[in-house]
Tab-separated table of C-alpha atoms and ligand atoms in Angstrom:
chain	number	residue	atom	x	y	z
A	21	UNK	CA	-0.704	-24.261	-28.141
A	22	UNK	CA	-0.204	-26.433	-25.499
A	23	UNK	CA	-1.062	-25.126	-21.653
A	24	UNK	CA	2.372	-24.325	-19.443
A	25	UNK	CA	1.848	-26.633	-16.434
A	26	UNK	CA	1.444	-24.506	-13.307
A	27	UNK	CA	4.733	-25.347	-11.527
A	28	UNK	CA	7.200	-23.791	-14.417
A	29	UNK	CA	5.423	-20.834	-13.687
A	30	UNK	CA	6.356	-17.906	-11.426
A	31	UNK	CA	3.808	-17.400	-8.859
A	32	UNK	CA	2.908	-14.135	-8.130
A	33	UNK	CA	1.199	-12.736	-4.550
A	34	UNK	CA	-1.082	-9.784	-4.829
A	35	UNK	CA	-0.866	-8.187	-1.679
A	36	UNK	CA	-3.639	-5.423	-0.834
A	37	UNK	CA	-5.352	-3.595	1.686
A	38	UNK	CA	-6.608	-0.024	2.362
A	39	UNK	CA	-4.197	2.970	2.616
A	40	UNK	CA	-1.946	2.373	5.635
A	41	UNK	CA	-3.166	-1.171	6.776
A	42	UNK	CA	0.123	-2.638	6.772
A	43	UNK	CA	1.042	-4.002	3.063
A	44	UNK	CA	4.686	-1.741	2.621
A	45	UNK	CA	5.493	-3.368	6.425
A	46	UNK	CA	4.399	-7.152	5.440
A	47	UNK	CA	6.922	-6.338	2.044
A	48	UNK	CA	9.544	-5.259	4.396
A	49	UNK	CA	8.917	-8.529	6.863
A	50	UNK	CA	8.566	-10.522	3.918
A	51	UNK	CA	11.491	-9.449	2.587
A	52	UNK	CA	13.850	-9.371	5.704
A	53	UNK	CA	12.420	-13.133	6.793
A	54	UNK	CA	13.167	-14.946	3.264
A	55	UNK	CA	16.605	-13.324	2.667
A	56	UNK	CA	17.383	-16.419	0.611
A	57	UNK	CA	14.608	-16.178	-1.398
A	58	UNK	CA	15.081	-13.645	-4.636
A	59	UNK	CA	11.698	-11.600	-4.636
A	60	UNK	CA	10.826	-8.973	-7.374
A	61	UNK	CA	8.361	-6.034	-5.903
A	62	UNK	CA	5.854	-4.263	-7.980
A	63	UNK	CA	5.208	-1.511	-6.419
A	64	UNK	CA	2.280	0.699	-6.944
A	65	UNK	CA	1.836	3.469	-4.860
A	66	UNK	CA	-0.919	6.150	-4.536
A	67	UNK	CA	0.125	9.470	-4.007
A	68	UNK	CA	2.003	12.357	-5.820
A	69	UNK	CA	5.318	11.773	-4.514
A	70	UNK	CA	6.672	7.929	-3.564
A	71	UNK	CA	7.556	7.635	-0.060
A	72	UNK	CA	7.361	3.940	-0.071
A	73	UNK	CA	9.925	2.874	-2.767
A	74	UNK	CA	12.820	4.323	-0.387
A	75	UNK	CA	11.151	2.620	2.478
A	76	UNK	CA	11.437	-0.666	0.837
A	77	UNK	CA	14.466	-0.136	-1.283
A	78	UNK	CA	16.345	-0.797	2.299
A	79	UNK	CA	15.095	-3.904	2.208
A	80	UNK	CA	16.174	-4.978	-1.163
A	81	UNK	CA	19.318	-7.094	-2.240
A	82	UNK	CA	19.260	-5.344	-5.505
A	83	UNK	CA	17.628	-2.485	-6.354
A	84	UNK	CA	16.710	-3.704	-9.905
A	85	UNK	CA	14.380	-6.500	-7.843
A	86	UNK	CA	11.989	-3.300	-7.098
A	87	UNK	CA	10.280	-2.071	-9.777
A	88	UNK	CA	7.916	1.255	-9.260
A	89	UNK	CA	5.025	1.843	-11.464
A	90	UNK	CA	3.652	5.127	-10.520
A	91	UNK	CA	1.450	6.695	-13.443
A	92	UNK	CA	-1.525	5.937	-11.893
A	93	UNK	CA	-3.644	3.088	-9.868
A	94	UNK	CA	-2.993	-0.145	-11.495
A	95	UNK	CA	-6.791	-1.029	-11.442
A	96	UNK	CA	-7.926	1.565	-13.119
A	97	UNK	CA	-5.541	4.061	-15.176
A	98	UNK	CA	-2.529	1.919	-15.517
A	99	UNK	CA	-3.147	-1.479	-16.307
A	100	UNK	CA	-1.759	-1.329	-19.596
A	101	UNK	CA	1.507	-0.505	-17.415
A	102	UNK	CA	1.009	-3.540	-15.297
A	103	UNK	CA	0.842	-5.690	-18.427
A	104	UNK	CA	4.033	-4.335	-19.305
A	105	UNK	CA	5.835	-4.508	-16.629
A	106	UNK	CA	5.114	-8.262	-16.280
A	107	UNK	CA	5.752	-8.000	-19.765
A	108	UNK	CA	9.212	-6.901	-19.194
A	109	UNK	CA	10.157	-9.139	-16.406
A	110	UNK	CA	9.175	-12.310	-18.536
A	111	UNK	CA	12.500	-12.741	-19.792
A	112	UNK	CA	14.492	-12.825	-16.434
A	113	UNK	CA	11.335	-13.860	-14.616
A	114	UNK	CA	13.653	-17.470	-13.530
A	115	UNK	CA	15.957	-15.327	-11.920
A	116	UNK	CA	13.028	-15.375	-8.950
A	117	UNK	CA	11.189	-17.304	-6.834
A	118	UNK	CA	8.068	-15.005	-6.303
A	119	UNK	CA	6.517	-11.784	-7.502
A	120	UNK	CA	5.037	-9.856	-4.847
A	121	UNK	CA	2.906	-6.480	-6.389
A	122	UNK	CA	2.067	-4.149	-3.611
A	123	UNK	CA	-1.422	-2.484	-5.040
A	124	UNK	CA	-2.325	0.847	-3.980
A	125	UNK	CA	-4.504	1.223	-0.904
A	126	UNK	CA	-7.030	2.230	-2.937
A	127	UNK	CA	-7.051	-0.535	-5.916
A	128	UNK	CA	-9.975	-2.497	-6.311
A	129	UNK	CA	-8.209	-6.098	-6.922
A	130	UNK	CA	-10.692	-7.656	-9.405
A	131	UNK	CA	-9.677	-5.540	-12.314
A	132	UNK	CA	-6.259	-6.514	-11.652
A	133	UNK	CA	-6.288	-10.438	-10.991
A	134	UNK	CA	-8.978	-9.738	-14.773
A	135	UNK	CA	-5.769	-8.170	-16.508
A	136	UNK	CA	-3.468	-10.671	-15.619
A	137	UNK	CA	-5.661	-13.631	-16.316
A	138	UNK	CA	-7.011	-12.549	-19.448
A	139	UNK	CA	-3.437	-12.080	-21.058
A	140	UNK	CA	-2.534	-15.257	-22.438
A	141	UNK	CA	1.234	-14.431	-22.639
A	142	UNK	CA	1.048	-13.219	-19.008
A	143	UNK	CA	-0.790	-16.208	-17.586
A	144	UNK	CA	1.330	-18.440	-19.430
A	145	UNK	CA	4.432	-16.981	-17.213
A	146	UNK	CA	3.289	-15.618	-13.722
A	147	UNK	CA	0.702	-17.945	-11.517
A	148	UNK	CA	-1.137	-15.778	-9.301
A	149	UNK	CA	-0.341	-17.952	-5.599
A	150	UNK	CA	-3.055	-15.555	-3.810
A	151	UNK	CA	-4.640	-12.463	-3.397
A	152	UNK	CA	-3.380	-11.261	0.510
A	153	UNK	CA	-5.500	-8.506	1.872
A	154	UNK	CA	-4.118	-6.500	4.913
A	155	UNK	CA	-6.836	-5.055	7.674
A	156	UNK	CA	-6.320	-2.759	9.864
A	157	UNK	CA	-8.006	-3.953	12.775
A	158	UNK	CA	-8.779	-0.213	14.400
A	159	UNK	CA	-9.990	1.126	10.917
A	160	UNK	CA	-11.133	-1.498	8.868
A	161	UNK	CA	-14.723	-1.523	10.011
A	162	UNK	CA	-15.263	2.725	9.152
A	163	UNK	CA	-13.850	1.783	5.435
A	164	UNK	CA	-15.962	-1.419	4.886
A	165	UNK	CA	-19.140	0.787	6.025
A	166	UNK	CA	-18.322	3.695	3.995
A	167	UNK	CA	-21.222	5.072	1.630
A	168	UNK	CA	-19.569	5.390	-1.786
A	169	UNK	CA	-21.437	7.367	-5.018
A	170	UNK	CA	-23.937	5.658	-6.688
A	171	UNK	CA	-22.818	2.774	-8.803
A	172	UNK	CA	-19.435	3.057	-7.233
A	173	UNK	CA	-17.446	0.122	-5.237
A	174	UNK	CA	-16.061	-0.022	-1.716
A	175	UNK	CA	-12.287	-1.048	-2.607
A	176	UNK	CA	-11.809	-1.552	1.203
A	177	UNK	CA	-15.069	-4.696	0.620
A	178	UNK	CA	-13.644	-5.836	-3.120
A	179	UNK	CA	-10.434	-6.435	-1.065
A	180	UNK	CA	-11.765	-8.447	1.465
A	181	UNK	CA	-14.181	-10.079	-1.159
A	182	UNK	CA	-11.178	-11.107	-3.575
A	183	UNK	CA	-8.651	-12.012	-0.723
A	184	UNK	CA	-7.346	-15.802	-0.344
A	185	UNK	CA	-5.971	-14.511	3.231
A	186	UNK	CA	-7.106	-11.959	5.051
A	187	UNK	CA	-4.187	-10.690	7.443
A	188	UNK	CA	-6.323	-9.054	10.496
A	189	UNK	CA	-3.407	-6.512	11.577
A	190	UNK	CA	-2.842	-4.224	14.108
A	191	UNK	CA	-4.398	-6.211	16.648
A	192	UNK	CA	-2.088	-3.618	19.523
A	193	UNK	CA	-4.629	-1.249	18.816
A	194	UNK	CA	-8.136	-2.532	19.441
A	195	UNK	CA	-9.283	-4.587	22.726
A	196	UNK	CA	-9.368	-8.051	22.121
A	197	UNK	CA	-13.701	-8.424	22.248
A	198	UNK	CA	-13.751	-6.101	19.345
A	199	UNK	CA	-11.155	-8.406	17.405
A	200	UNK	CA	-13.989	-11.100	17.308
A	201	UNK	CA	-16.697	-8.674	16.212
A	202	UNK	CA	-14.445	-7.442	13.185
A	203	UNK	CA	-13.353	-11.043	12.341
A	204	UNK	CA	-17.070	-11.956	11.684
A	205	UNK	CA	-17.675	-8.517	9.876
A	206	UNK	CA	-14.537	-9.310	7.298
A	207	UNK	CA	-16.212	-13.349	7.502
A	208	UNK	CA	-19.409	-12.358	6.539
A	209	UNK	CA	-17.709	-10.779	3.773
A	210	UNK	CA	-15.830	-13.352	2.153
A	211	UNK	CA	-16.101	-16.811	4.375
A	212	UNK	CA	-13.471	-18.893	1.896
A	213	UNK	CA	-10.400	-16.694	2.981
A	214	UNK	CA	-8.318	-17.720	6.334
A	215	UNK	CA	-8.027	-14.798	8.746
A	216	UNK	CA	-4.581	-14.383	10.604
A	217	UNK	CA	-4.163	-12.065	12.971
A	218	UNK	CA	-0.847	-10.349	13.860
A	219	UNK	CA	0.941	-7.161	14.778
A	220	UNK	CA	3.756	-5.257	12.375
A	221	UNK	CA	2.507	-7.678	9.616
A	222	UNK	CA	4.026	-10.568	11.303
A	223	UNK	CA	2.450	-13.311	9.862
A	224	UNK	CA	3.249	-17.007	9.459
A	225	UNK	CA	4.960	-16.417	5.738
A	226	UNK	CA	4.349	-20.124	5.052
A	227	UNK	CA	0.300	-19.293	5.360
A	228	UNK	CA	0.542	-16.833	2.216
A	229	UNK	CA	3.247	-17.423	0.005
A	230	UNK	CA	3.798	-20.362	-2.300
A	231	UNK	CA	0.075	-21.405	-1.043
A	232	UNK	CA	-1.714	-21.774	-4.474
A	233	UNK	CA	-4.837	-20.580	-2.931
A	234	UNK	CA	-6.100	-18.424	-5.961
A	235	UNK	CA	-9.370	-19.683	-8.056
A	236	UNK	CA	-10.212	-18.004	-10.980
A	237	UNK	CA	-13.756	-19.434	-10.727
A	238	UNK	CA	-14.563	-17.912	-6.950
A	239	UNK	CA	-13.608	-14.649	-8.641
A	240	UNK	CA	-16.086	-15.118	-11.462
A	241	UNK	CA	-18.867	-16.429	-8.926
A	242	UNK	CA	-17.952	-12.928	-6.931
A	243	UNK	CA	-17.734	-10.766	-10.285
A	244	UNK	CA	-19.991	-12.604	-13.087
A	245	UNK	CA	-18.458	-9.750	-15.479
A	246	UNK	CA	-14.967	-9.803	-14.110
A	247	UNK	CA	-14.041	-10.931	-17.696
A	248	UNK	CA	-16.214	-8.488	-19.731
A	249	UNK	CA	-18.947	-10.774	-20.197
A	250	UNK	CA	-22.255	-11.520	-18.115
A	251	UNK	CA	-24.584	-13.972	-18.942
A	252	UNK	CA	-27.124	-12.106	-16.772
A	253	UNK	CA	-27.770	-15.108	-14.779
A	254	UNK	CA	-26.385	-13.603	-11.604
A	255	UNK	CA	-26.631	-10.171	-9.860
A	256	UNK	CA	-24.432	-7.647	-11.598
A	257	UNK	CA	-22.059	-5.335	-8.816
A	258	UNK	CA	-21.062	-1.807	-9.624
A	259	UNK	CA	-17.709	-1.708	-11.196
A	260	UNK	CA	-17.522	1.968	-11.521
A	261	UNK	CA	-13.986	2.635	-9.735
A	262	UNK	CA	-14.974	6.144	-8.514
A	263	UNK	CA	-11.976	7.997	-6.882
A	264	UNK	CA	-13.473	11.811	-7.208
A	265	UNK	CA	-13.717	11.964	-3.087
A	266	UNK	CA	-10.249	11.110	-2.483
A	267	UNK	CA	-7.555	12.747	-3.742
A	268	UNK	CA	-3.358	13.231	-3.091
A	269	UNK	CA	-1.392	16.183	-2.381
A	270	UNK	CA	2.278	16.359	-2.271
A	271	UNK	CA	4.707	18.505	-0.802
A	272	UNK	CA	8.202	19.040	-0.910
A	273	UNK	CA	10.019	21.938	0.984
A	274	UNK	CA	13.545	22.490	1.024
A	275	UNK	CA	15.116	23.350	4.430
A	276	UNK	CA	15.063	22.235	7.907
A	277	UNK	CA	11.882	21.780	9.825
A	278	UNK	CA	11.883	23.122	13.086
A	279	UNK	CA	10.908	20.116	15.267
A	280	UNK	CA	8.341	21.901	17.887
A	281	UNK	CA	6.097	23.778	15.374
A	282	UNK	CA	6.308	20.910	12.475
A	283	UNK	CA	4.691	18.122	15.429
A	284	UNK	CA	2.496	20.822	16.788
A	285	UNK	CA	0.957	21.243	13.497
A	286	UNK	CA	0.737	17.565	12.372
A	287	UNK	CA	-0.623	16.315	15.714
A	288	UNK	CA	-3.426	19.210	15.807
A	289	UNK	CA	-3.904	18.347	11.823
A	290	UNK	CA	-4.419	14.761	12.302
A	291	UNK	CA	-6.736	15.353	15.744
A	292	UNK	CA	-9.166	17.596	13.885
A	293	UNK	CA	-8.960	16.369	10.397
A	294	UNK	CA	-8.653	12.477	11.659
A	295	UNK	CA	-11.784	10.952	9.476
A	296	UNK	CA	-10.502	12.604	6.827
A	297	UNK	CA	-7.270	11.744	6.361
A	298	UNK	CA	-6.726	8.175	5.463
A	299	UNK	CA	-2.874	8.926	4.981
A	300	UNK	CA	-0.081	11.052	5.430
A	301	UNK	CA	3.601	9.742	5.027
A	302	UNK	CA	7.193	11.503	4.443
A	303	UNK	CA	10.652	11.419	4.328
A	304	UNK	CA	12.021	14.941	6.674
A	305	UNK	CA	14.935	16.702	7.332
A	306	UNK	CA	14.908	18.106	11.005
A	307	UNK	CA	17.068	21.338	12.555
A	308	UNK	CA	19.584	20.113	14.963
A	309	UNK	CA	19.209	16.421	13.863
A	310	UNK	CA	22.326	16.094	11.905
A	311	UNK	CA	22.370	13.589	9.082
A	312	UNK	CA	19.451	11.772	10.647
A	313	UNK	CA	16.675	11.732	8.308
A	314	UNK	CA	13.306	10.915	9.600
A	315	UNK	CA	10.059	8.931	8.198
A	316	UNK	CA	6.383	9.888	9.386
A	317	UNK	CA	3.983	7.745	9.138
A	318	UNK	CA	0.215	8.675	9.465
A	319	UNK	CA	-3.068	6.499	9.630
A	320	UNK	CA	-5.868	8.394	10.404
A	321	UNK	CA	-5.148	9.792	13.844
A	322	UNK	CA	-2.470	7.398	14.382
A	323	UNK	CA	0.984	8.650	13.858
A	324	UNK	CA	4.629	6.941	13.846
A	325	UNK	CA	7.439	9.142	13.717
A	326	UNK	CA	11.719	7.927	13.570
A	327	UNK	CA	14.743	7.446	12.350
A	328	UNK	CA	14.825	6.429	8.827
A	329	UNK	CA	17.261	3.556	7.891
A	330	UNK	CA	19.231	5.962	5.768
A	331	UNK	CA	21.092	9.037	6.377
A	332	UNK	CA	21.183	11.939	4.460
A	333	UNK	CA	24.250	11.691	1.789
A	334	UNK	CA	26.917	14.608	2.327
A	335	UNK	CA	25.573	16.973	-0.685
A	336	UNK	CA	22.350	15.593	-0.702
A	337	UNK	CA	19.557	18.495	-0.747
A	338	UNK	CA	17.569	18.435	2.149
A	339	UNK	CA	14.292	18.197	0.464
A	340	UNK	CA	11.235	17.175	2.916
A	341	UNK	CA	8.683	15.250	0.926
A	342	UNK	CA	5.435	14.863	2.441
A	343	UNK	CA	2.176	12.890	1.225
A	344	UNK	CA	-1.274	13.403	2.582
A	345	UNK	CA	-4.185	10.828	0.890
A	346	UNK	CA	-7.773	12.232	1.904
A	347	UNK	CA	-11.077	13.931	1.455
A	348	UNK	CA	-11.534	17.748	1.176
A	349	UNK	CA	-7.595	18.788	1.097
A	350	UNK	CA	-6.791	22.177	1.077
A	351	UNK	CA	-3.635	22.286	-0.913
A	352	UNK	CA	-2.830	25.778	-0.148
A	353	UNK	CA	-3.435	25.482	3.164
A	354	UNK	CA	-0.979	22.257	3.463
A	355	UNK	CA	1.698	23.896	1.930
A	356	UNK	CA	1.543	27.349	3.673
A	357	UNK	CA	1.502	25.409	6.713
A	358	UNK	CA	4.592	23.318	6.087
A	359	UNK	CA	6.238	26.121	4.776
A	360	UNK	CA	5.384	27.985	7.877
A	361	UNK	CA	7.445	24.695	9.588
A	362	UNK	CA	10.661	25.753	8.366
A	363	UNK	CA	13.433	27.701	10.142
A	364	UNK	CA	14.461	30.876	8.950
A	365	UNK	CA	17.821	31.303	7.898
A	366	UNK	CA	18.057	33.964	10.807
A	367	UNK	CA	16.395	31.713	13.240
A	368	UNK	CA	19.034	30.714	16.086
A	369	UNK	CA	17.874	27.137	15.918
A	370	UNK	CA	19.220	27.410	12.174
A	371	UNK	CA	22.666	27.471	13.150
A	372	UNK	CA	22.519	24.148	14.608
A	373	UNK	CA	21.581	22.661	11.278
A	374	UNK	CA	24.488	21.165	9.687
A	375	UNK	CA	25.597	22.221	5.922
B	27	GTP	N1	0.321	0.084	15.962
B	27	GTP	C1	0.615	-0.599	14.859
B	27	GTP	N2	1.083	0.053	13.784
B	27	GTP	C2	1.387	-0.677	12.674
B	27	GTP	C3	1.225	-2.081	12.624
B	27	GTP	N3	1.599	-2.505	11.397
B	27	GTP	C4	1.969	-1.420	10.699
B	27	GTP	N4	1.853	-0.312	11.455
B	27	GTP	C5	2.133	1.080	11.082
B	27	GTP	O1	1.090	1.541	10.220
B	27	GTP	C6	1.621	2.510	9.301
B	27	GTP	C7	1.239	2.120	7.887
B	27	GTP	O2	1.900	0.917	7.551
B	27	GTP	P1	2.297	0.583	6.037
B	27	GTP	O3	2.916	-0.776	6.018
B	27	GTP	O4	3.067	1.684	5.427
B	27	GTP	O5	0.851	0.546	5.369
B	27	GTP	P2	0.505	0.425	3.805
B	27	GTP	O6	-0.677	-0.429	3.709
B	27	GTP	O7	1.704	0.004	3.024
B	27	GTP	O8	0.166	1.916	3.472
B	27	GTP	P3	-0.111	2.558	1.997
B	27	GTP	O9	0.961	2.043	1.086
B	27	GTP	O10	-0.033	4.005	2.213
B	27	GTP	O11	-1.447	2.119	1.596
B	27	GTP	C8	3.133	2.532	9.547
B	27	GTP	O12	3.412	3.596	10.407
B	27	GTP	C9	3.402	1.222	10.244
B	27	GTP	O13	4.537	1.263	11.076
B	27	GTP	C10	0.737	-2.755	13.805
B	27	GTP	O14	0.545	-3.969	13.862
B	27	GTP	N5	0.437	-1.950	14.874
C-alpha cells in the first residue's frame, strides 16, 4: 500500500511532564492563544476522580473536542484504549488542525509514541509533531534523582529523554543561578531537545506545535527495544513501569467545608507530608461562599487555591471532590479528616450556606 505523505496527516503533540509540572495549564494557554485553531484533547489523567477534565472543559469550544480516557495510565494499562480512541477520531480527524494528548504525570512516553507508531492504521492518520515535556523548575531535580525498584524506570528521566522540547517551567519559584544548574541537569539528559523557559506555561506556541521535531530513529537509539525487538547490540534500559510506591486516593464529601479548619488541615498536611505528596487537586464547595466554587491546586508543598471559572448550577449537589497522588497514603485518615472539614448542620456558620 502506498505510504500517506506526512502533510495529509494530522499531527499530533504529546505533551508530558511529572504530576503538577504544568501540562493541564500549557492545554489551557494553548487552547485560549489559538482560539482559531480547532484542537482535540486526549486527556489522560491519573487519579481516582478527574479534576482536570472540568478544568479544561472551560477552555473548550465544544465539549466533544475533549475526549477523557480514564481506565488507567495510557503507557501501561490502557493503551489498547489509546489505540481506540485515535481509532475513533480517524473519521472526523479533518475536522482539526492538531491533536494534543495530555499523558498522565506519571506515563513513561516511550510506550506510548511505540503504540502509536507501530499501528499502521494509526500512523497512517495522526503524525506525531513532538513529544513536549513540562519541568517544574523547583521539583524537577528531586524526581529525576529519585531511586526507583530494581529494574524499574524514572518516568520523570524517560520524559526528559523522549522530549523534542523541554518547557523549563515555573521559573517564579527558583533563583535564577539554580535555573542554569537544572538546565544542564535536564541537558545532560537529553542534549537534542530545545529548553524554553517560562512561567504559567507561557511558551512561544510556534516553538512546539506544528514543529515536526519527532524522530522515530532518536527514540530507537534511546530505547533499542522500544519496538519489541533488540538486536543486543546496544545497552538494554529497564522497561518495567513500576507504579507500586505511588498510589491515588479520592474523596468526595457532600456538604460545605468550613473554610478555617479545611486550610488549617491542608496547609499542616502538605508542610509535614510535603516529599510525599506529589499531588493534591479538587473542585470545593465552601460555607458562606455562595455559588462560588473553588479549585485547589497542590504540588508538593506548593498550594494554589481560587475561584473556579464555573459556578455551582442552582440544584447542583455540592459534592467536594478531592485528589491526593503520593507515597504512603492513609486513606482513612484522609477521609476522616475531610470529613472532620465539614460544617454541621447545627453549626452557626451553616446557616450562611446557601440551599
Ligand atoms: N508558581 C507557579 N505555579 C504554576 C506555574 N505553572 C503552573 N503552576 C501551578 O502548578 C499547579 C499544577 O499545574 P497543572 O497545569 O495542573 O500541572 P499538571 O502537569 O497538569 O498536573 P497533573 O495533571 O496533575 O500531572 C497549578 O496550581 C498551576 O496553577 C508557574 O509557572 N509558576
Amino acid at each position: 500500500m502506498a505510504e500517506v505523505p506526512d502533510s495529509e496527516k494530522t499531527p499530533f503533540t504529546i505533551v508530558t511532564g511529572f504530576l503538577g509540572a504544568g501540562k493541564t495549564t500549557l492545554i489551557n494557554y494553548i487552547l485560549t492563544e489559538q482560539r482559531e485553531k480547532r484542537i482535540c484533547v486526549i486527556e489522560n489523567e491519573y487519579g481516582e476522580i478527574n479534576i482536570d477534565e472540568k478544568l479544561v472543559g472551560e477552555n473548550m469550544a465544544s465539549k466533544e473536542d475533549l475526549i477523557q480516557m480514564d481506565n488507567g495510565c495510557a503507557c501501561c494499562s490502557i493503551r489498547g484504549d489509546l489505540v481506540r480512541t485515535l481509532g475513533s477520531l480517524v473519521e472526523k480527524r479533518k475536522q482539526f488542525d492538531c491533536v494534543l494528548l495530555e499523558t498522565t504525570g506519571l506515563a513513561d512516553p516511550a510506550p506510548i509514541i511505540a503504540t502509536i507508531k507501530s499501528n499502521q492504521w494509526i500512523d497512517d492518520n495522526f503524525l506525531i509533531d513532538a513529544v513536549v515535556c513540562l519541568a517544574d523548575a523547583k521539583h524537577v531535580k528531586a524526581h529525576l534523582d529519585e531511586l526507583k525498584p530494581d529494574g524499574a524506570v524514572n518516568e520523570a528521566v524517560q520524559q526528559v529523554a523522549f522530549a523534542d522540547r523541554v518547557i523549563l517551567n515555573k521559573v517564579d519559584l527558583v533563583p535564577p543561578e539554580e535555573l542554569k544548574a537544572i538546565k544542564n541537569t535536564l541537558t545532560s539528559i537529553n542534549r537534542f531537545a530545545v529548553v524554553l523557559s517560562c512561567e504559567r506555561s507561557k511558551v512561544d506556541l510556534s516553538q512546539i506545535i506544528g514543529i515536526s521535531a519527532f524522530k522515530v530513529d532518536r527514540c530507537v537509539d534511546l530505547d533499542p527495544a522500544l519496538f519489541g525487538e533488540d538486536d543486543g547490540t546496544k545497552a538494554k534500559k529497564p522497561r518495567v513501569h513500576d507504579l507500586s510506591m505511588v498510589s491515588s486516593c479520592g474523596i468526595a464529601v457532600e456538604g460545605y467545608l468550613d473554610v478555617p479548619k479545611f486550610n488549617m488541615f491542608m496547609a499542616e498536611l502538605l508542610q509535614t507530608r510535603a516529599a510525599d505528596l506529589y499531588r493534591t487537586k479538587g473542585v470545593l464547595s465552601f460555607a458562606g461562599q455562595g455559588d462560588t466554587k473553588f479549585v485547589f491546586q497542590g504540588v508538593h508543598e506548593q498550594i494554589n487555591f481560587g475561584p473556579a471559572q464555573t459556578k455551582w448550577q442552582p440544584g447542583e449537589a455540592r459534592v467536594s471532590k478531592i485528589v491526593f497522588i503520593g507515597r504512603k497514603l492513609d486513606r482513612k485518615f484522609l477521609r476522616d479528616s475531610i470529613e472532620n472539614c465539614l460544617v454541621k448542620p447545627d453549626d452557626s456558620a451553616a446557616a450562611d450556606a446557601p440551599n
